[in-house]
Structures are given as structure tokens and as C-alpha cells.
């Protein structure tokens, strides 16, 4: 079973590393849809091997749907950039 993790971001450098660290062992792919961050968000995502797409902000629903559309896994876990998945 392949699992994709989708996250939308904008200037999340202070929290994104923890989020990505919590999913790196369960995700077959990590998809980030970023809204033109001006901080180190994209660099952090790249360091975890995430596929990053830069898009204009379309609203929460549309932005999250864009992330889902890019996921290739059989299962998609869509989380916010400030969520950390428990190891349990």
C-alpha cells in the first residue's frame, strides 16, 4: 500500500521540520503545495525529499484539493503544516 502525505504551506519554516520528520517513515511520497513562501519553507521541504509545487493561493479548499490531485499513492493523508503524527 502506497501512502502519500499532502501539505499546504506558506511561511512554515518554524514548524514544518517537525511535521515532515513525523511522516517521513510512513510516507511513500510527500507533496507540498506552497503559496510563494518568503522564508525557508521550500528549502526545508526539499531537505526531506518532498515534491514541492509553488502555486498562487486559491483558498483552503482549492489549495488542499490541488495537493490531493498531485498525490500518486493509494492512500492520501492530508495534514496541516503544524500537525505532528504520533509514532504510535
PDB file of N, CA and C in Angstrom:
ATOM      1  N   UNK A   1       0.843  -1.169   0.000  1.00  0.00           N
ATOM      2  CA  UNK A   1       0.000   0.000   0.000  1.00  0.00           C
ATOM      3  C   UNK A   1       0.894   1.240   0.000  1.00  0.00           C
ATOM      4  N   UNK A   2       0.672   2.122  -0.926  1.00  0.00           N
ATOM      5  CA  UNK A   2       1.451   3.358  -1.021  1.00  0.00           C
ATOM      6  C   UNK A   2       0.679   4.503  -0.374  1.00  0.00           C
ATOM      7  N   UNK A   3       1.403   5.273   0.459  1.00  0.00           N
ATOM      8  CA  UNK A   3       0.790   6.387   1.174  1.00  0.00           C
ATOM      9  C   UNK A   3       1.436   7.691   0.731  1.00  0.00           C
ATOM     10  N   UNK A   4       0.599   8.631   0.332  1.00  0.00           N
ATOM     11  CA  UNK A   4       1.039   9.987   0.018  1.00  0.00           C
ATOM     12  C   UNK A   4       0.623  10.896   1.154  1.00  0.00           C
ATOM     13  N   UNK A   5       1.500  11.815   1.517  1.00  0.00           N
ATOM     14  CA  UNK A   5       1.168  12.833   2.501  1.00  0.00           C
ATOM     15  C   UNK A   5       1.128  14.170   1.775  1.00  0.00           C
ATOM     16  N   UNK A   6       0.029  14.891   1.907  1.00  0.00           N
ATOM     17  CA  UNK A   6      -0.138  16.195   1.275  1.00  0.00           C
ATOM     18  C   UNK A   6      -0.209  17.294   2.319  1.00  0.00           C
ATOM     19  N   UNK A   7       0.499  18.384   2.063  1.00  0.00           N
ATOM     20  CA  UNK A   7       0.534  19.512   2.994  1.00  0.00           C
ATOM     21  C   UNK A   7       0.523  20.811   2.183  1.00  0.00           C
ATOM     22  N   UNK A   8      -0.295  21.766   2.602  1.00  0.00           N
ATOM     23  CA  UNK A   8      -0.211  23.098   2.001  1.00  0.00           C
ATOM     24  C   UNK A   8       0.587  23.982   2.958  1.00  0.00           C
ATOM     25  N   UNK A   9       1.371  24.889   2.383  1.00  0.00           N
ATOM     26  CA  UNK A   9       2.256  25.706   3.216  1.00  0.00           C
ATOM     27  C   UNK A   9       2.308  27.155   2.761  1.00  0.00           C
ATOM     28  N   UNK A  10       2.658  27.993   3.727  1.00  0.00           N
ATOM     29  CA  UNK A  10       3.041  29.383   3.481  1.00  0.00           C
ATOM     30  C   UNK A  10       3.806  29.858   4.707  1.00  0.00           C
ATOM     31  N   UNK A  11       5.094  30.095   4.533  1.00  0.00           N
ATOM     32  CA  UNK A  11       5.974  30.581   5.605  1.00  0.00           C
ATOM     33  C   UNK A  11       5.856  29.727   6.874  1.00  0.00           C
ATOM     34  N   UNK A  12       6.163  28.462   6.719  1.00  0.00           N
ATOM     35  CA  UNK A  12       6.025  27.490   7.812  1.00  0.00           C
ATOM     36  C   UNK A  12       7.384  27.003   8.340  1.00  0.00           C
ATOM     37  N   UNK A  13       8.455  27.755   8.132  1.00  0.00           N
ATOM     38  CA  UNK A  13       9.789  27.260   8.469  1.00  0.00           C
ATOM     39  C   UNK A  13       9.948  26.857   9.936  1.00  0.00           C
ATOM     40  N   UNK A  14       9.231  27.479  10.832  1.00  0.00           N
ATOM     41  CA  UNK A  14       9.398  27.190  12.260  1.00  0.00           C
ATOM     42  C   UNK A  14       8.767  25.868  12.680  1.00  0.00           C
ATOM     43  N   UNK A  15       7.827  25.354  11.900  1.00  0.00           N
ATOM     44  CA  UNK A  15       7.108  24.153  12.312  1.00  0.00           C
ATOM     45  C   UNK A  15       7.189  22.992  11.317  1.00  0.00           C
ATOM     46  N   UNK A  16       7.527  23.271  10.082  1.00  0.00           N
ATOM     47  CA  UNK A  16       7.445  22.247   9.045  1.00  0.00           C
ATOM     48  C   UNK A  16       8.398  21.083   9.276  1.00  0.00           C
ATOM     49  N   UNK A  17       9.577  21.337   9.781  1.00  0.00           N
ATOM     50  CA  UNK A  17      10.540  20.259  10.012  1.00  0.00           C
ATOM     51  C   UNK A  17       9.995  19.186  10.931  1.00  0.00           C
ATOM     52  N   UNK A  18       9.327  19.589  12.008  1.00  0.00           N
ATOM     53  CA  UNK A  18       8.739  18.619  12.932  1.00  0.00           C
ATOM     54  C   UNK A  18       7.647  17.802  12.257  1.00  0.00           C
ATOM     55  N   UNK A  19       6.842  18.465  11.456  1.00  0.00           N
ATOM     56  CA  UNK A  19       5.762  17.773  10.748  1.00  0.00           C
ATOM     57  C   UNK A  19       6.329  16.749   9.779  1.00  0.00           C
ATOM     58  N   UNK A  20       7.295  17.162   8.969  1.00  0.00           N
ATOM     59  CA  UNK A  20       7.874  16.252   7.985  1.00  0.00           C
ATOM     60  C   UNK A  20       8.630  15.114   8.652  1.00  0.00           C
ATOM     61  N   UNK A  21       9.295  15.403   9.755  1.00  0.00           N
ATOM     62  CA  UNK A  21      10.001  14.360  10.491  1.00  0.00           C
ATOM     63  C   UNK A  21       9.024  13.302  11.003  1.00  0.00           C
ATOM     64  N   UNK A  22       7.814  13.715  11.351  1.00  0.00           N
ATOM     65  CA  UNK A  22       6.828  12.780  11.893  1.00  0.00           C
ATOM     66  C   UNK A  22       6.208  11.873  10.825  1.00  0.00           C
ATOM     67  N   UNK A  23       6.296  12.254   9.552  1.00  0.00           N
ATOM     68  CA  UNK A  23       5.686  11.432   8.495  1.00  0.00           C
ATOM     69  C   UNK A  23       6.701  10.756   7.584  1.00  0.00           C
ATOM     70  N   UNK A  24       7.971  11.079   7.737  1.00  0.00           N
ATOM     71  CA  UNK A  24       8.966  10.589   6.777  1.00  0.00           C
ATOM     72  C   UNK A  24       9.059   9.069   6.713  1.00  0.00           C
ATOM     73  N   UNK A  25       8.742   8.375   7.799  1.00  0.00           N
ATOM     74  CA  UNK A  25       8.855   6.917   7.806  1.00  0.00           C
ATOM     75  C   UNK A  25       7.584   6.201   7.375  1.00  0.00           C
ATOM     76  N   UNK A  26       6.492   6.926   7.208  1.00  0.00           N
ATOM     77  CA  UNK A  26       5.251   6.284   6.759  1.00  0.00           C
ATOM     78  C   UNK A  26       4.871   6.683   5.335  1.00  0.00           C
ATOM     79  N   UNK A  27       5.449   7.767   4.850  1.00  0.00           N
ATOM     80  CA  UNK A  27       5.062   8.293   3.527  1.00  0.00           C
ATOM     81  C   UNK A  27       5.926   7.711   2.423  1.00  0.00           C
ATOM     82  N   UNK A  28       5.275   7.283   1.365  1.00  0.00           N
ATOM     83  CA  UNK A  28       5.999   6.905   0.156  1.00  0.00           C
ATOM     84  C   UNK A  28       6.325   8.141  -0.667  1.00  0.00           C
ATOM     85  N   UNK A  29       5.535   9.187  -0.490  1.00  0.00           N
ATOM     86  CA  UNK A  29       5.815  10.476  -1.114  1.00  0.00           C
ATOM     87  C   UNK A  29       5.208  11.570  -0.248  1.00  0.00           C
ATOM     88  N   UNK A  30       5.853  12.718  -0.282  1.00  0.00           N
ATOM     89  CA  UNK A  30       5.346  13.902   0.414  1.00  0.00           C
ATOM     90  C   UNK A  30       5.146  14.989  -0.625  1.00  0.00           C
ATOM     91  N   UNK A  31       3.937  15.496  -0.690  1.00  0.00           N
ATOM     92  CA  UNK A  31       3.572  16.549  -1.637  1.00  0.00           C
ATOM     93  C   UNK A  31       3.338  17.839  -0.863  1.00  0.00           C
ATOM     94  N   UNK A  32       4.036  18.889  -1.247  1.00  0.00           N
ATOM     95  CA  UNK A  32       3.863  20.211  -0.641  1.00  0.00           C
ATOM     96  C   UNK A  32       3.343  21.152  -1.725  1.00  0.00           C
ATOM     97  N   UNK A  33       2.237  21.823  -1.438  1.00  0.00           N
ATOM     98  CA  UNK A  33       1.764  22.898  -2.301  1.00  0.00           C
ATOM     99  C   UNK A  33       1.980  24.185  -1.518  1.00  0.00           C
ATOM    100  N   UNK A  34       2.943  24.963  -1.963  1.00  0.00           N
ATOM    101  CA  UNK A  34       3.364  26.167  -1.262  1.00  0.00           C
ATOM    102  C   UNK A  34       2.842  27.413  -1.982  1.00  0.00           C
ATOM    103  N   UNK A  35       2.478  28.411  -1.185  1.00  0.00           N
ATOM    104  CA  UNK A  35       1.920  29.651  -1.735  1.00  0.00           C
ATOM    105  C   UNK A  35       2.947  30.778  -1.715  1.00  0.00           C
ATOM    106  N   UNK A  36       4.069  30.545  -2.366  1.00  0.00           N
ATOM    107  CA  UNK A  36       5.121  31.563  -2.509  1.00  0.00           C
ATOM    108  C   UNK A  36       5.712  32.007  -1.171  1.00  0.00           C
ATOM    109  N   UNK A  37       6.125  31.040  -0.348  1.00  0.00           N
ATOM    110  CA  UNK A  37       6.757  31.363   0.931  1.00  0.00           C
ATOM    111  C   UNK A  37       7.987  32.233   0.713  1.00  0.00           C
ATOM    112  N   UNK A  38       8.218  33.126   1.659  1.00  0.00           N
ATOM    113  CA  UNK A  38       9.387  34.009   1.593  1.00  0.00           C
ATOM    114  C   UNK A  38      10.437  33.629   2.638  1.00  0.00           C
ATOM    115  N   UNK A  39      10.201  32.547   3.357  1.00  0.00           N
ATOM    116  CA  UNK A  39      11.161  32.073   4.346  1.00  0.00           C
ATOM    117  C   UNK A  39      11.816  30.786   3.830  1.00  0.00           C
ATOM    118  N   UNK A  40      12.264  29.919   4.703  1.00  0.00           N
ATOM    119  CA  UNK A  40      12.985  28.695   4.318  1.00  0.00           C
ATOM    120  C   UNK A  40      12.074  27.474   4.157  1.00  0.00           C
ATOM    121  N   UNK A  41      10.781  27.681   4.047  1.00  0.00           N
ATOM    122  CA  UNK A  41       9.833  26.570   3.945  1.00  0.00           C
ATOM    123  C   UNK A  41      10.188  25.610   2.814  1.00  0.00           C
ATOM    124  N   UNK A  42      10.402  26.111   1.633  1.00  0.00           N
ATOM    125  CA  UNK A  42      10.679  25.247   0.476  1.00  0.00           C
ATOM    126  C   UNK A  42      12.005  24.511   0.655  1.00  0.00           C
ATOM    127  N   UNK A  43      12.995  25.171   1.183  1.00  0.00           N
ATOM    128  CA  UNK A  43      14.293  24.537   1.427  1.00  0.00           C
ATOM    129  C   UNK A  43      14.155  23.376   2.424  1.00  0.00           C
ATOM    130  N   UNK A  44      13.380  23.578   3.462  1.00  0.00           N
ATOM    131  CA  UNK A  44      13.143  22.519   4.451  1.00  0.00           C
ATOM    132  C   UNK A  44      12.408  21.351   3.801  1.00  0.00           C
ATOM    133  N   UNK A  45      11.381  21.643   3.027  1.00  0.00           N
ATOM    134  CA  UNK A  45      10.634  20.590   2.330  1.00  0.00           C
ATOM    135  C   UNK A  45      11.554  19.808   1.396  1.00  0.00           C
ATOM    136  N   UNK A  46      12.383  20.510   0.663  1.00  0.00           N
ATOM    137  CA  UNK A  46      13.346  19.856  -0.235  1.00  0.00           C
ATOM    138  C   UNK A  46      14.281  18.931   0.532  1.00  0.00           C
ATOM    139  N   UNK A  47      14.702  19.348   1.725  1.00  0.00           N
ATOM    140  CA  UNK A  47      15.646  18.554   2.503  1.00  0.00           C
ATOM    141  C   UNK A  47      15.044  17.222   2.960  1.00  0.00           C
ATOM    142  N   UNK A  48      13.724  17.136   2.989  1.00  0.00           N
ATOM    143  CA  UNK A  48      13.041  15.894   3.337  1.00  0.00           C
ATOM    144  C   UNK A  48      12.635  15.101   2.089  1.00  0.00           C
ATOM    145  N   UNK A  49      13.014  15.574   0.926  1.00  0.00           N
ATOM    146  CA  UNK A  49      12.682  14.875  -0.312  1.00  0.00           C
ATOM    147  C   UNK A  49      11.263  15.081  -0.789  1.00  0.00           C
ATOM    148  N   UNK A  50      10.605  16.096  -0.267  1.00  0.00           N
ATOM    149  CA  UNK A  50       9.229  16.374  -0.686  1.00  0.00           C
ATOM    150  C   UNK A  50       9.209  16.909  -2.117  1.00  0.00           C
ATOM    151  N   UNK A  51       8.114  16.642  -2.798  1.00  0.00           N
ATOM    152  CA  UNK A  51       7.871  17.239  -4.108  1.00  0.00           C
ATOM    153  C   UNK A  51       7.138  18.547  -3.845  1.00  0.00           C
ATOM    154  N   UNK A  52       7.736  19.645  -4.240  1.00  0.00           N
ATOM    155  CA  UNK A  52       7.190  20.966  -3.933  1.00  0.00           C
ATOM    156  C   UNK A  52       6.627  21.610  -5.194  1.00  0.00           C
ATOM    157  N   UNK A  53       5.421  22.100  -5.075  1.00  0.00           N
ATOM    158  CA  UNK A  53       4.749  22.820  -6.149  1.00  0.00           C
ATOM    159  C   UNK A  53       4.422  24.217  -5.625  1.00  0.00           C
ATOM    160  N   UNK A  54       4.817  25.234  -6.354  1.00  0.00           N
ATOM    161  CA  UNK A  54       4.548  26.619  -5.973  1.00  0.00           C
ATOM    162  C   UNK A  54       3.320  27.088  -6.745  1.00  0.00           C
ATOM    163  N   UNK A  55       2.310  27.520  -6.007  1.00  0.00           N
ATOM    164  CA  UNK A  55       1.063  27.953  -6.638  1.00  0.00           C
ATOM    165  C   UNK A  55       0.523  29.192  -5.941  1.00  0.00           C
ATOM    166  N   UNK A  56      -0.171  30.013  -6.685  1.00  0.00           N
ATOM    167  CA  UNK A  56      -0.883  31.139  -6.084  1.00  0.00           C
ATOM    168  C   UNK A  56      -1.957  30.603  -5.142  1.00  0.00           C
ATOM    169  N   UNK A  57      -2.247  31.365  -4.094  1.00  0.00           N
ATOM    170  CA  UNK A  57      -3.266  30.988  -3.128  1.00  0.00           C
ATOM    171  C   UNK A  57      -4.646  31.024  -3.774  1.00  0.00           C
ATOM    172  N   UNK A  58      -5.388  29.914  -3.632  1.00  0.00           N
ATOM    173  CA  UNK A  58      -6.724  29.787  -4.214  1.00  0.00           C
ATOM    174  C   UNK A  58      -7.801  29.612  -3.151  1.00  0.00           C
ATOM    175  N   UNK A  59      -7.408  29.651  -1.884  1.00  0.00           N
ATOM    176  CA  UNK A  59      -8.323  29.341  -0.791  1.00  0.00           C
ATOM    177  C   UNK A  59      -8.010  27.956  -0.242  1.00  0.00           C
ATOM    178  N   UNK A  60      -8.386  27.721   1.020  1.00  0.00           N
ATOM    179  CA  UNK A  60      -8.010  26.463   1.670  1.00  0.00           C
ATOM    180  C   UNK A  60      -8.502  25.232   0.920  1.00  0.00           C
ATOM    181  N   UNK A  61      -9.759  25.199   0.583  1.00  0.00           N
ATOM    182  CA  UNK A  61     -10.310  24.025  -0.090  1.00  0.00           C
ATOM    183  C   UNK A  61      -9.631  23.738  -1.418  1.00  0.00           C
ATOM    184  N   UNK A  62      -9.522  24.749  -2.239  1.00  0.00           N
ATOM    185  CA  UNK A  62      -8.908  24.573  -3.557  1.00  0.00           C
ATOM    186  C   UNK A  62      -7.426  24.211  -3.446  1.00  0.00           C
ATOM    187  N   UNK A  63      -6.735  24.814  -2.485  1.00  0.00           N
ATOM    188  CA  UNK A  63      -5.309  24.524  -2.314  1.00  0.00           C
ATOM    189  C   UNK A  63      -5.113  23.077  -1.848  1.00  0.00           C
ATOM    190  N   UNK A  64      -5.936  22.633  -0.912  1.00  0.00           N
ATOM    191  CA  UNK A  64      -5.840  21.246  -0.435  1.00  0.00           C
ATOM    192  C   UNK A  64      -6.221  20.264  -1.540  1.00  0.00           C
ATOM    193  N   UNK A  65      -7.228  20.595  -2.327  1.00  0.00           N
ATOM    194  CA  UNK A  65      -7.590  19.734  -3.456  1.00  0.00           C
ATOM    195  C   UNK A  65      -6.462  19.646  -4.460  1.00  0.00           C
ATOM    196  N   UNK A  66      -5.739  20.743  -4.646  1.00  0.00           N
ATOM    197  CA  UNK A  66      -4.587  20.721  -5.549  1.00  0.00           C
ATOM    198  C   UNK A  66      -3.527  19.755  -5.037  1.00  0.00           C
ATOM    199  N   UNK A  67      -3.295  19.753  -3.733  1.00  0.00           N
ATOM    200  CA  UNK A  67      -2.334  18.811  -3.147  1.00  0.00           C
ATOM    201  C   UNK A  67      -2.793  17.368  -3.356  1.00  0.00           C
ATOM    202  N   UNK A  68      -4.067  17.115  -3.106  1.00  0.00           N
ATOM    203  CA  UNK A  68      -4.604  15.761  -3.290  1.00  0.00           C
ATOM    204  C   UNK A  68      -4.445  15.309  -4.732  1.00  0.00           C
ATOM    205  N   UNK A  69      -4.730  16.190  -5.680  1.00  0.00           N
ATOM    206  CA  UNK A  69      -4.623  15.853  -7.104  1.00  0.00           C
ATOM    207  C   UNK A  69      -3.212  15.432  -7.496  1.00  0.00           C
ATOM    208  N   UNK A  70      -2.207  15.920  -6.789  1.00  0.00           N
ATOM    209  CA  UNK A  70      -0.815  15.618  -7.125  1.00  0.00           C
ATOM    210  C   UNK A  70      -0.308  14.330  -6.476  1.00  0.00           C
ATOM    211  N   UNK A  71      -1.065  13.813  -5.524  1.00  0.00           N
ATOM    212  CA  UNK A  71      -0.660  12.598  -4.816  1.00  0.00           C
ATOM    213  C   UNK A  71      -0.878  11.364  -5.689  1.00  0.00           C
ATOM    214  N   UNK A  72       0.095  10.467  -5.685  1.00  0.00           N
ATOM    215  CA  UNK A  72       0.035   9.258  -6.509  1.00  0.00           C
ATOM    216  C   UNK A  72      -0.270   8.000  -5.700  1.00  0.00           C
ATOM    217  N   UNK A  73      -0.255   8.081  -4.379  1.00  0.00           N
ATOM    218  CA  UNK A  73      -0.458   6.906  -3.542  1.00  0.00           C
ATOM    219  C   UNK A  73      -1.886   6.402  -3.550  1.00  0.00           C
ATOM    220  N   UNK A  74      -2.040   5.136  -3.114  1.00  0.00           N
ATOM    221  CA  UNK A  74      -3.374   4.554  -2.977  1.00  0.00           C
ATOM    222  C   UNK A  74      -4.145   5.241  -1.857  1.00  0.00           C
ATOM    223  N   UNK A  75      -3.416   5.685  -0.837  1.00  0.00           N
ATOM    224  CA  UNK A  75      -3.985   6.383   0.307  1.00  0.00           C
ATOM    225  C   UNK A  75      -3.348   7.754   0.398  1.00  0.00           C
ATOM    226  N   UNK A  76      -4.151   8.737   0.809  1.00  0.00           N
ATOM    227  CA  UNK A  76      -3.655  10.103   0.961  1.00  0.00           C
ATOM    228  C   UNK A  76      -3.941  10.557   2.392  1.00  0.00           C
ATOM    229  N   UNK A  77      -2.884  11.029   3.046  1.00  0.00           N
ATOM    230  CA  UNK A  77      -3.008  11.640   4.360  1.00  0.00           C
ATOM    231  C   UNK A  77      -2.770  13.125   4.169  1.00  0.00           C
ATOM    232  N   UNK A  78      -3.823  13.914   4.322  1.00  0.00           N
ATOM    233  CA  UNK A  78      -3.744  15.357   4.142  1.00  0.00           C
ATOM    234  C   UNK A  78      -3.693  15.988   5.529  1.00  0.00           C
ATOM    235  N   UNK A  79      -2.575  16.645   5.834  1.00  0.00           N
ATOM    236  CA  UNK A  79      -2.405  17.249   7.151  1.00  0.00           C
ATOM    237  C   UNK A  79      -2.007  18.710   7.011  1.00  0.00           C
ATOM    238  N   UNK A  80      -2.165  19.446   8.103  1.00  0.00           N
ATOM    239  CA  UNK A  80      -1.721  20.827   8.137  1.00  0.00           C
ATOM    240  C   UNK A  80      -0.250  20.864   8.512  1.00  0.00           C
ATOM    241  N   UNK A  81       0.404  21.951   8.171  1.00  0.00           N
ATOM    242  CA  UNK A  81       1.839  22.082   8.391  1.00  0.00           C
ATOM    243  C   UNK A  81       2.220  22.091   9.868  1.00  0.00           C
ATOM    244  N   UNK A  82       1.255  22.318  10.754  1.00  0.00           N
ATOM    245  CA  UNK A  82       1.554  22.330  12.185  1.00  0.00           C
ATOM    246  C   UNK A  82       1.140  21.047  12.897  1.00  0.00           C
ATOM    247  N   UNK A  83       0.764  20.020  12.147  1.00  0.00           N
ATOM    248  CA  UNK A  83       0.363  18.759  12.754  1.00  0.00           C
ATOM    249  C   UNK A  83       1.543  17.801  12.793  1.00  0.00           C
ATOM    250  N   UNK A  84       1.631  17.055  13.870  1.00  0.00           N
ATOM    251  CA  UNK A  84       2.683  16.049  14.039  1.00  0.00           C
ATOM    252  C   UNK A  84       1.984  14.712  14.260  1.00  0.00           C
ATOM    253  N   UNK A  85       2.376  13.713  13.465  1.00  0.00           N
ATOM    254  CA  UNK A  85       1.770  12.397  13.545  1.00  0.00           C
ATOM    255  C   UNK A  85       2.463  11.597  14.648  1.00  0.00           C
ATOM    256  N   UNK A  86       1.682  11.009  15.521  1.00  0.00           N
ATOM    257  CA  UNK A  86       2.224  10.216  16.614  1.00  0.00           C
ATOM    258  C   UNK A  86       2.892   8.951  16.079  1.00  0.00           C
ATOM    259  N   UNK A  87       3.994   8.553  16.689  1.00  0.00           N
ATOM    260  CA  UNK A  87       4.659   7.313  16.271  1.00  0.00           C
ATOM    261  C   UNK A  87       3.810   6.091  16.621  1.00  0.00           C
ATOM    262  N   UNK A  88       2.921   6.234  17.577  1.00  0.00           N
ATOM    263  CA  UNK A  88       2.031   5.118  17.931  1.00  0.00           C
ATOM    264  C   UNK A  88       1.000   4.907  16.835  1.00  0.00           C
TER     265      UNK A  88
END
